[in-house]
Structures are given as C-alpha cells and as structure tokens.
Amino acid sequence: MSSINFEFRVPEKIIFGVGSSKEISSNALNFGKRPLIVTGKNQKRYNFLFDSFIRERITPEIYSVEGEPTTETIIECLGLGKRKKVDVVIGIGGGSAIDTGKAIAVLLTNEGNLFNYLEVIGKGKPFKNPGIPFIAVPTTAGTGAEVTKNAVIKSKEHSIKVSLRSNFMLPRIAIVDPALTYSMPKEITLNTGLDAFTQVIEPFVSNKSNPLTDSICKEGIKRISRSILEVIKDGSNTRAREDMCIGSLFGGIALANAKLGAVHGFAGALGGVIDVSHGLLCGILLPFVIKMNIKALKEREPLSPTLIKYKEIAKIVTGKEKAEEKDLISWIEDLYGNFNIPCLSELKLEKEKLEEIVENAKKSSSMQGNPIVLTDEELREIIKEAF
C-alpha cells in the first residue's frame, strides 16, 4: 500500500490583485527603514514605488539589473547592500530582479562570499541564517520567482547557469499586481508565458509531484492554455493578463514544492551557452521533451500514472474528454503556429555544442524531477530535434 509524504512551503503572505502594488512600501516599512529596491533595467517604470517611499521621507537605495543576473551582478549589489546597511529588500521586475533581490537578502546575513553557497561551481554550503526581509513583486507573468526558494545566476566564466537554493530564500511577501504586466510588449509576454506554461506542466508530471501541487498545476494549465494566445493578440485583455499572472504564480508554487524536468534541465544548460530568453528556450524544448517522455514511458513503464497525467493535460488544453497524449503535442504545435517560434539552430547555437549541452543537462537538478530517467541517446534525440 503506497503512502503520500510531502512538504509544502510558500511565502508568509501572498497579495494578489489589480492595484495591490500600492501596498509595497507600507509592507516594506513594517520590516525596516533602509530599503534596497532591485529593479529591471528600466527604472522609470518604478517611479510610483520610489515616490511612495519619498512621501514617507525615506530615500531607498536602488540597483538595476541589466539582463540576467550574473555572479558579478550579485557581488556588486551585495556590496551596495552592505555599505548602506539595508534592512529590507524589494525585488520588482522580471525573474532577474527578483532572483537578485532574493540572493542579496540571504547573503547579507550569512558569512563568506557568494561562491561558498553556489551549486556546481561553488562549495554548495547551506545557509545558516535567515535573510533580511524580502518582498517580491513580479512585473512579468512567467518565472513565478516571487514564490520560489532559489535564485538562478549565470557564471560567464564557466558558461553555465547555477542556483542558490534555500528555504531561507522564500520571500516574506509576494505582491502580484496584474496591472504591472499590462505594458509588457508582445515578445516578452510570449517568452514569459511559455516559461509559465512549462512550469505548470513539468511539476505536474514530475516524480516529486503531490496532490497539492497537482491541483495547483491543473488550474494553472487551464488558465494559461485558454489565455496565452488571447494575451498575445490583445495585450489590453485584462482577464487574459490576470489568467497569466495566476498561472505564473501557480507554476512558481508548484516547482518550489515538486520539481521540474528535462525541459528546464536543457534550458539551464543552453542558457549558459547562448544569450537567449530562458522562457523561449523552454517553449522550444517543451513539445520535444513531452514526446520523448511519453515514448520512453510507454516503452519502459507502460503502467506509469504519468501517462494518465499527460492525457489529463491533453483534455484540459483541447477541451476534449477523449483526448490522448498525442493530442497534447498537436495542440502545442498548433499553438506555436500562431507565433514565430525558432529552432535552436536559428539562435546561433553551434552544432558542435550539442554534446556539451547534453552532458551539462544531465547534471542539472531539474533533470532529477523528470518522470522517467532518459538515456543519453534519448537526450541527444531531443536536442537534435529541437536543433
């Protein structure tokens, strides 16, 4: 008789709703009076937040993240935080700003440098102390970083993306205001949306899924699948924007409490080699990984409950009660027909790098969540098909 065992962690508080971003400064000032605000590159978008602190006669420190966070980014921002003795951190923007803020908040209270704690290229030591209070405010609907307990950081020196990971890195508060996504351009809306869609599918079929993450994933799949095309067609569609924000939030909660899979295993390895949106990489890989997982499961584990889960996803996205696994792949391919989704060779990935990508993907922590262990040959076939 099987038994179910799982843990489930989320931030202390999640505030969701249009206009909820007005509550950022009041929540932050409950924690401290020397805030550091980590933003994306366009600081002007966040003048409303800076002004709300100035009205309280508080001048926040501000750090902008250009592109994805690197080890250099983290070290520089950490230096600012230490010099100014900040006591609360706010990350507002996409996953890059939020991940940077998460990393700074925990590194400020733990001795030693960044490389003491980084996975793969560092010592991977656990953090001993909770970080200073951190508030996460996403302005994209994709990464779900506002509710996860890791930060993805790129090492240019090693040409790889690695993580800081700890329960201490969960934000104290996540504030999700769909209105902050209304101005997102089409390309970013699509790329982050593909990330969000992948992140409600992979934890659902993960070998670490549980009944709670399953329920969250199914609701996320329903909302994203009905709204991703609508929001690309019309970025002012507030219902579709809200769906994407909820789907992204649910994906973040699910991946933090289950695991991901081969899509993210490959995307992490590719992200260290080519400078391309993480979400776009996930979108490119998704149908090929699903196809291979289904094939491998049918060959080696034909009674696996994961095959039933793939059918469930197919039923949700197609709306057809008798949908099969292959209908899920067809639905994704039809969806992609509305967009200009490139193959990896169009993104200047060199064919000679494919074997290196496979080797790095195998080492990824995300790969450990895949519903079946894929052989080297199966991994090569995925990347060749996506190429």
Coordinates of C-alpha atoms in Angstrom, one line a residue:
M1 CA 0.0 0.0 0.0
S2 CA 1.5 3.3 -1.1
S3 CA 1.7 6.3 1.3
I4 CA 1.9 10.0 0.4
N5 CA 4.5 12.2 2.1
F6 CA 5.3 15.8 1.1
E7 CA 6.3 19.2 2.4
F8 CA 4.7 22.4 1.2
R9 CA 6.2 25.9 1.5
V10 CA 5.0 29.3 0.3
P11 CA 5.8 32.9 1.4
E12 CA 4.3 34.1 4.6
K13 CA 1.9 36.2 2.6
I14 CA 0.7 36.4 -1.0
I15 CA -1.2 39.5 -2.0
F16 CA -2.9 39.2 -5.4
G17 CA -5.0 41.7 -7.3
V18 CA -5.1 44.8 -9.5
G19 CA -3.8 47.7 -7.6
S20 CA -2.0 45.6 -4.9
S21 CA 1.3 47.2 -5.8
K22 CA 0.2 50.3 -3.8
E23 CA 0.8 48.2 -0.7
I24 CA 4.5 47.6 -1.3
S25 CA 6.0 50.5 0.6
S26 CA 3.7 50.1 3.6
N27 CA 4.6 46.4 3.9
A28 CA 8.3 47.1 3.5
L29 CA 8.3 49.8 6.2
N30 CA 6.9 47.3 8.6
F31 CA 10.2 45.5 8.3
G32 CA 12.7 48.3 8.1
K33 CA 13.6 51.9 7.3
R34 CA 16.6 51.4 5.0
P35 CA 15.2 49.6 1.9
L36 CA 17.1 48.4 -1.2
I37 CA 14.9 48.2 -4.3
V38 CA 16.3 45.9 -7.0
T39 CA 14.7 46.6 -10.4
G40 CA 14.9 45.7 -14.0
K41 CA 16.8 48.0 -16.4
N42 CA 14.0 50.5 -16.9
Q43 CA 13.9 52.3 -13.6
K44 CA 11.3 54.8 -14.8
R45 CA 8.6 52.1 -14.6
Y46 CA 9.0 52.1 -10.9
N47 CA 8.8 55.8 -10.1
F48 CA 5.4 55.1 -8.4
L49 CA 7.3 53.0 -5.9
F50 CA 10.2 55.3 -5.3
D51 CA 7.7 58.2 -4.8
S52 CA 5.7 56.2 -2.2
F53 CA 8.8 55.9 -0.1
I54 CA 9.8 59.6 -0.5
R55 CA 6.3 60.6 0.7
E56 CA 7.3 58.7 3.9
R57 CA 10.6 60.7 4.0
I58 CA 12.6 57.5 3.2
T59 CA 15.1 57.5 0.3
P60 CA 15.6 53.9 -0.9
E61 CA 18.8 52.5 -2.4
I62 CA 18.2 51.4 -6.0
Y63 CA 20.0 48.8 -8.0
S64 CA 19.1 48.0 -11.6
V65 CA 19.8 44.6 -13.1
E66 CA 20.8 44.6 -16.8
G67 CA 19.7 41.3 -18.3
E68 CA 20.0 38.1 -16.4
P69 CA 21.9 38.2 -13.0
T70 CA 25.5 37.1 -13.1
T71 CA 28.0 36.4 -10.3
E72 CA 29.4 39.9 -10.9
T73 CA 25.9 41.4 -10.6
I74 CA 25.3 39.7 -7.3
I75 CA 28.7 40.7 -5.8
E76 CA 28.2 44.3 -6.9
C77 CA 24.7 44.6 -5.5
L78 CA 25.7 42.8 -2.3
G79 CA 28.4 45.4 -1.8
L80 CA 25.9 48.2 -2.1
G81 CA 23.6 46.4 0.5
K82 CA 26.4 46.0 3.0
R83 CA 27.7 49.6 2.6
K84 CA 24.2 51.1 3.1
K85 CA 23.3 48.6 5.9
V86 CA 19.9 47.9 4.3
D87 CA 17.3 46.1 6.4
V88 CA 14.7 45.2 3.8
V89 CA 15.0 44.2 0.1
I90 CA 12.3 44.6 -2.6
G91 CA 12.8 42.9 -5.9
I92 CA 10.4 44.4 -8.6
G93 CA 10.6 43.3 -12.2
G94 CA 11.1 40.1 -14.0
G95 CA 12.7 37.0 -12.6
S96 CA 16.2 38.6 -12.9
A97 CA 15.4 41.4 -10.5
I98 CA 13.5 39.1 -8.1
D99 CA 16.3 36.5 -8.1
T100 CA 18.9 39.1 -7.5
G101 CA 16.9 40.5 -4.6
K102 CA 16.4 37.1 -3.1
A103 CA 20.2 36.4 -3.3
I104 CA 21.1 39.7 -1.7
A105 CA 18.7 39.3 1.2
V106 CA 20.1 36.0 2.3
L107 CA 23.8 36.7 1.6
L108 CA 23.6 39.9 3.8
T109 CA 23.1 37.7 6.9
N110 CA 25.5 34.8 6.1
E111 CA 29.3 34.9 6.3
G112 CA 31.6 34.3 3.4
N113 CA 31.2 35.1 -0.3
L114 CA 28.8 34.0 -3.0
F115 CA 30.8 31.0 -4.1
N116 CA 30.6 29.5 -0.6
Y117 CA 26.9 28.8 -1.4
L118 CA 26.6 28.4 -5.2
E119 CA 25.8 24.9 -6.6
V120 CA 28.0 23.2 -9.1
I121 CA 30.7 25.9 -9.4
G122 CA 30.9 26.8 -5.7
K123 CA 31.0 24.9 -2.4
G124 CA 27.3 24.5 -2.2
K125 CA 27.2 25.1 1.5
P126 CA 23.8 25.6 3.2
F127 CA 22.9 29.0 4.5
K128 CA 22.8 29.0 8.4
N129 CA 20.8 32.2 8.9
P130 CA 17.5 33.5 7.6
G131 CA 17.9 36.5 5.3
I132 CA 16.7 40.0 5.9
P133 CA 13.0 40.5 4.9
F134 CA 12.5 40.3 1.2
I135 CA 9.4 41.4 -0.8
A136 CA 8.9 40.1 -4.4
V137 CA 6.9 42.0 -6.9
P138 CA 6.7 40.5 -10.4
T139 CA 6.0 42.7 -13.5
T140 CA 6.0 39.7 -15.9
A141 CA 3.9 36.6 -15.9
G142 CA 6.4 33.8 -16.3
T143 CA 9.1 32.8 -13.9
G144 CA 7.0 32.5 -10.7
A145 CA 10.2 33.6 -8.9
E146 CA 8.0 35.5 -6.4
V147 CA 7.2 32.3 -4.6
T148 CA 10.3 30.1 -5.2
K149 CA 13.2 29.4 -2.9
N150 CA 16.1 29.7 -5.3
A151 CA 17.9 32.2 -7.5
V152 CA 19.3 31.4 -10.9
I153 CA 22.7 33.1 -11.6
K154 CA 24.8 33.0 -14.7
S155 CA 28.6 32.5 -14.5
K156 CA 30.2 34.0 -17.6
E157 CA 33.5 32.4 -16.6
H158 CA 32.0 28.9 -16.5
S159 CA 29.4 29.4 -19.3
I160 CA 26.7 27.9 -17.1
K161 CA 23.7 28.9 -15.1
V162 CA 23.6 27.7 -11.5
S163 CA 21.5 28.2 -8.4
L164 CA 21.5 29.5 -4.9
R165 CA 18.9 27.4 -3.1
S166 CA 17.5 27.5 0.4
N167 CA 14.2 27.6 2.3
F168 CA 15.6 30.9 3.8
M169 CA 15.2 32.4 0.3
L170 CA 11.4 32.2 0.2
P171 CA 10.2 35.9 0.1
R172 CA 8.4 37.1 3.2
I173 CA 5.7 38.7 1.0
A174 CA 4.8 38.2 -2.7
I175 CA 2.7 41.0 -4.2
V176 CA 1.2 40.1 -7.6
D177 CA -0.5 43.0 -9.4
P178 CA -1.7 42.1 -12.9
A179 CA -1.8 45.8 -13.8
L180 CA 2.1 45.8 -13.7
T181 CA 2.0 43.4 -16.7
Y182 CA -0.3 45.4 -18.9
S183 CA 2.5 47.3 -20.6
M184 CA 4.6 44.2 -21.4
P185 CA 5.5 44.1 -25.1
K186 CA 4.4 41.1 -27.2
E187 CA 7.8 39.4 -27.3
I188 CA 8.3 39.4 -23.5
T189 CA 4.6 38.4 -23.0
L190 CA 5.2 35.4 -25.2
N191 CA 8.6 34.3 -23.8
T192 CA 7.5 34.6 -20.2
G193 CA 4.2 32.9 -21.0
L194 CA 6.0 29.9 -22.5
D195 CA 8.0 29.7 -19.3
A196 CA 4.9 29.8 -17.1
F197 CA 3.2 27.2 -19.3
T198 CA 6.2 24.9 -18.9
Q199 CA 6.2 25.4 -15.2
V200 CA 2.7 24.2 -14.7
I201 CA 3.3 21.1 -16.9
E202 CA 6.7 19.9 -15.6
P203 CA 5.8 19.8 -11.8
F204 CA 2.5 18.1 -12.7
V205 CA 4.3 15.1 -14.3
S206 CA 7.4 15.4 -12.0
N207 CA 8.4 12.3 -10.0
K208 CA 8.1 14.6 -6.9
S209 CA 4.6 15.8 -7.5
N210 CA 2.0 15.6 -4.8
P211 CA -1.8 16.1 -4.6
L212 CA -1.5 19.8 -3.6
T213 CA 0.9 20.7 -6.5
D214 CA -1.3 18.6 -8.9
S215 CA -4.4 20.7 -8.1
I216 CA -2.5 23.9 -8.5
C217 CA -0.9 22.8 -11.8
K218 CA -4.2 21.8 -13.3
E219 CA -5.7 25.2 -12.6
G220 CA -2.6 26.9 -14.0
I221 CA -2.7 24.8 -17.1
K222 CA -6.4 25.7 -17.6
R223 CA -5.8 29.4 -17.2
I224 CA -2.6 29.7 -19.3
S225 CA -3.9 27.4 -22.2
R226 CA -7.0 29.5 -22.6
S227 CA -5.3 32.9 -22.3
I228 CA -1.8 32.7 -23.8
L229 CA -2.9 33.3 -27.4
E230 CA -5.5 35.9 -26.3
V231 CA -3.0 38.0 -24.5
I232 CA -0.6 38.0 -27.4
K233 CA -3.4 39.1 -29.7
D234 CA -4.5 41.8 -27.3
G235 CA -2.2 42.9 -24.5
S236 CA -5.0 45.0 -23.0
N237 CA -7.2 42.0 -22.4
T238 CA -7.3 42.3 -18.6
R239 CA -8.9 38.9 -18.0
A240 CA -6.2 37.1 -20.0
R241 CA -3.5 39.1 -18.2
E242 CA -4.9 38.0 -14.9
D243 CA -5.0 34.4 -16.0
M244 CA -1.4 34.5 -17.0
C245 CA -0.4 36.1 -13.6
I246 CA -2.3 33.4 -11.7
G247 CA -0.8 30.7 -13.9
S248 CA 2.7 32.0 -13.4
L249 CA 2.2 32.3 -9.6
F250 CA 0.8 28.7 -9.5
G251 CA 3.8 27.4 -11.6
G252 CA 6.2 29.0 -9.1
I253 CA 4.4 27.4 -6.1
A254 CA 4.4 24.1 -7.9
L255 CA 8.0 24.0 -8.9
A256 CA 9.1 25.1 -5.4
N257 CA 7.2 22.2 -3.9
A258 CA 7.7 19.5 -6.5
K259 CA 10.4 19.5 -9.2
L260 CA 10.8 20.4 -12.8
G261 CA 12.1 18.2 -15.5
A262 CA 14.1 17.8 -18.7
V263 CA 12.9 21.0 -20.3
H264 CA 14.5 23.1 -17.6
G265 CA 17.5 20.7 -17.4
F266 CA 18.2 21.6 -21.1
A267 CA 17.2 25.2 -20.8
G268 CA 19.7 25.8 -18.0
A269 CA 22.5 24.2 -20.0
L270 CA 21.6 26.2 -23.1
G271 CA 21.3 29.4 -21.2
G272 CA 25.0 29.2 -20.3
V273 CA 26.0 28.9 -24.0
I274 CA 23.6 31.2 -25.9
D275 CA 22.2 34.6 -24.8
V276 CA 18.5 33.8 -25.4
S277 CA 15.4 34.3 -23.2
H278 CA 15.0 31.4 -20.8
G279 CA 11.3 31.3 -21.5
L280 CA 11.8 31.0 -25.2
L281 CA 14.2 28.1 -24.7
C282 CA 11.6 26.3 -22.5
G283 CA 9.0 26.9 -25.2
I284 CA 11.2 25.5 -28.0
L285 CA 12.1 22.3 -26.0
L286 CA 8.6 21.6 -24.4
P287 CA 7.0 19.5 -27.2
F288 CA 10.1 17.5 -27.9
V289 CA 10.6 16.6 -24.2
I290 CA 6.9 15.7 -23.8
K291 CA 7.1 13.5 -26.9
M292 CA 10.2 11.7 -25.7
N293 CA 8.9 11.3 -22.1
I294 CA 5.7 9.7 -23.5
K295 CA 7.7 7.4 -25.8
A296 CA 10.1 6.3 -23.0
L297 CA 7.3 5.7 -20.5
K298 CA 5.3 3.6 -23.0
E299 CA 8.4 1.5 -23.7
R300 CA 9.7 1.1 -20.2
E301 CA 6.9 1.9 -17.8
P302 CA 3.7 1.4 -19.6
L303 CA 1.6 1.3 -16.4
S304 CA 3.1 4.7 -15.1
P305 CA 0.4 7.0 -13.8
T306 CA 2.3 9.8 -15.5
L307 CA 0.9 8.7 -18.9
I308 CA -2.6 9.3 -17.4
K309 CA -1.4 12.8 -16.3
Y310 CA -0.3 13.6 -19.9
K311 CA -3.8 12.6 -21.0
E312 CA -5.3 14.9 -18.3
I313 CA -3.3 17.8 -19.7
A314 CA -4.5 17.0 -23.2
K315 CA -8.1 17.0 -22.1
I316 CA -7.6 20.4 -20.3
V317 CA -6.0 22.2 -23.3
T318 CA -8.1 20.7 -26.0
G319 CA -11.4 20.6 -24.1
K320 CA -12.0 17.1 -25.4
E321 CA -12.9 14.3 -23.0
K322 CA -11.4 11.6 -25.2
A323 CA -8.1 13.4 -25.9
E324 CA -4.9 11.3 -25.9
E325 CA -1.3 12.1 -25.2
K326 CA -0.5 12.8 -28.8
D327 CA -3.3 15.4 -28.9
L328 CA -1.3 17.5 -26.3
I329 CA 1.7 17.6 -28.7
S330 CA -0.6 18.5 -31.6
W331 CA -2.2 21.3 -29.6
I332 CA 1.2 22.8 -28.7
E333 CA 2.3 22.6 -32.3
D334 CA -0.9 24.3 -33.4
L335 CA -0.4 27.0 -30.8
Y336 CA 3.1 27.6 -31.9
G337 CA 1.8 28.1 -35.5
N338 CA 0.5 31.4 -34.3
F339 CA 3.9 32.6 -33.2
N340 CA 7.3 32.7 -34.8
I341 CA 9.0 30.1 -32.6
P342 CA 12.5 29.5 -33.9
C343 CA 14.6 26.3 -33.7
L344 CA 17.8 26.2 -31.8
S345 CA 20.0 26.5 -34.9
E346 CA 18.3 29.8 -35.7
L347 CA 19.5 31.1 -32.3
K348 CA 23.2 30.7 -33.3
L349 CA 23.7 27.5 -31.3
E350 CA 26.7 25.7 -32.8
K351 CA 26.1 22.0 -33.7
E352 CA 29.4 21.2 -32.1
K353 CA 28.0 22.3 -28.7
L354 CA 25.2 19.7 -28.6
E355 CA 27.1 17.0 -26.8
E356 CA 28.3 19.5 -24.2
I357 CA 24.7 20.6 -23.7
V358 CA 23.6 17.0 -23.1
E359 CA 26.3 16.5 -20.6
N360 CA 25.5 19.7 -18.7
A361 CA 21.8 19.0 -18.8
K362 CA 22.3 15.6 -17.2
K363 CA 23.9 17.2 -14.2
S364 CA 21.1 19.7 -13.7
S365 CA 19.0 19.4 -10.6
S366 CA 15.9 20.0 -12.7
M367 CA 16.6 16.8 -14.6
Q368 CA 16.2 14.8 -11.4
G369 CA 12.5 15.6 -11.4
N370 CA 11.8 14.2 -14.9
P371 CA 9.1 11.5 -14.7
I372 CA 11.5 8.9 -16.2
V373 CA 15.3 8.7 -16.5
L374 CA 16.1 9.4 -20.1
T375 CA 19.0 7.6 -21.7
D376 CA 21.9 9.6 -23.3
E377 CA 20.6 8.6 -26.7
E378 CA 17.1 9.9 -25.9
L379 CA 18.6 13.2 -24.6
R380 CA 20.6 13.5 -27.8
E381 CA 17.5 12.9 -29.8
I382 CA 15.6 15.7 -28.0
I383 CA 18.3 18.3 -28.6
K384 CA 18.8 17.2 -32.2
E385 CA 15.1 17.5 -32.9
A386 CA 14.9 21.0 -31.3
F387 CA 18.0 22.0 -33.3

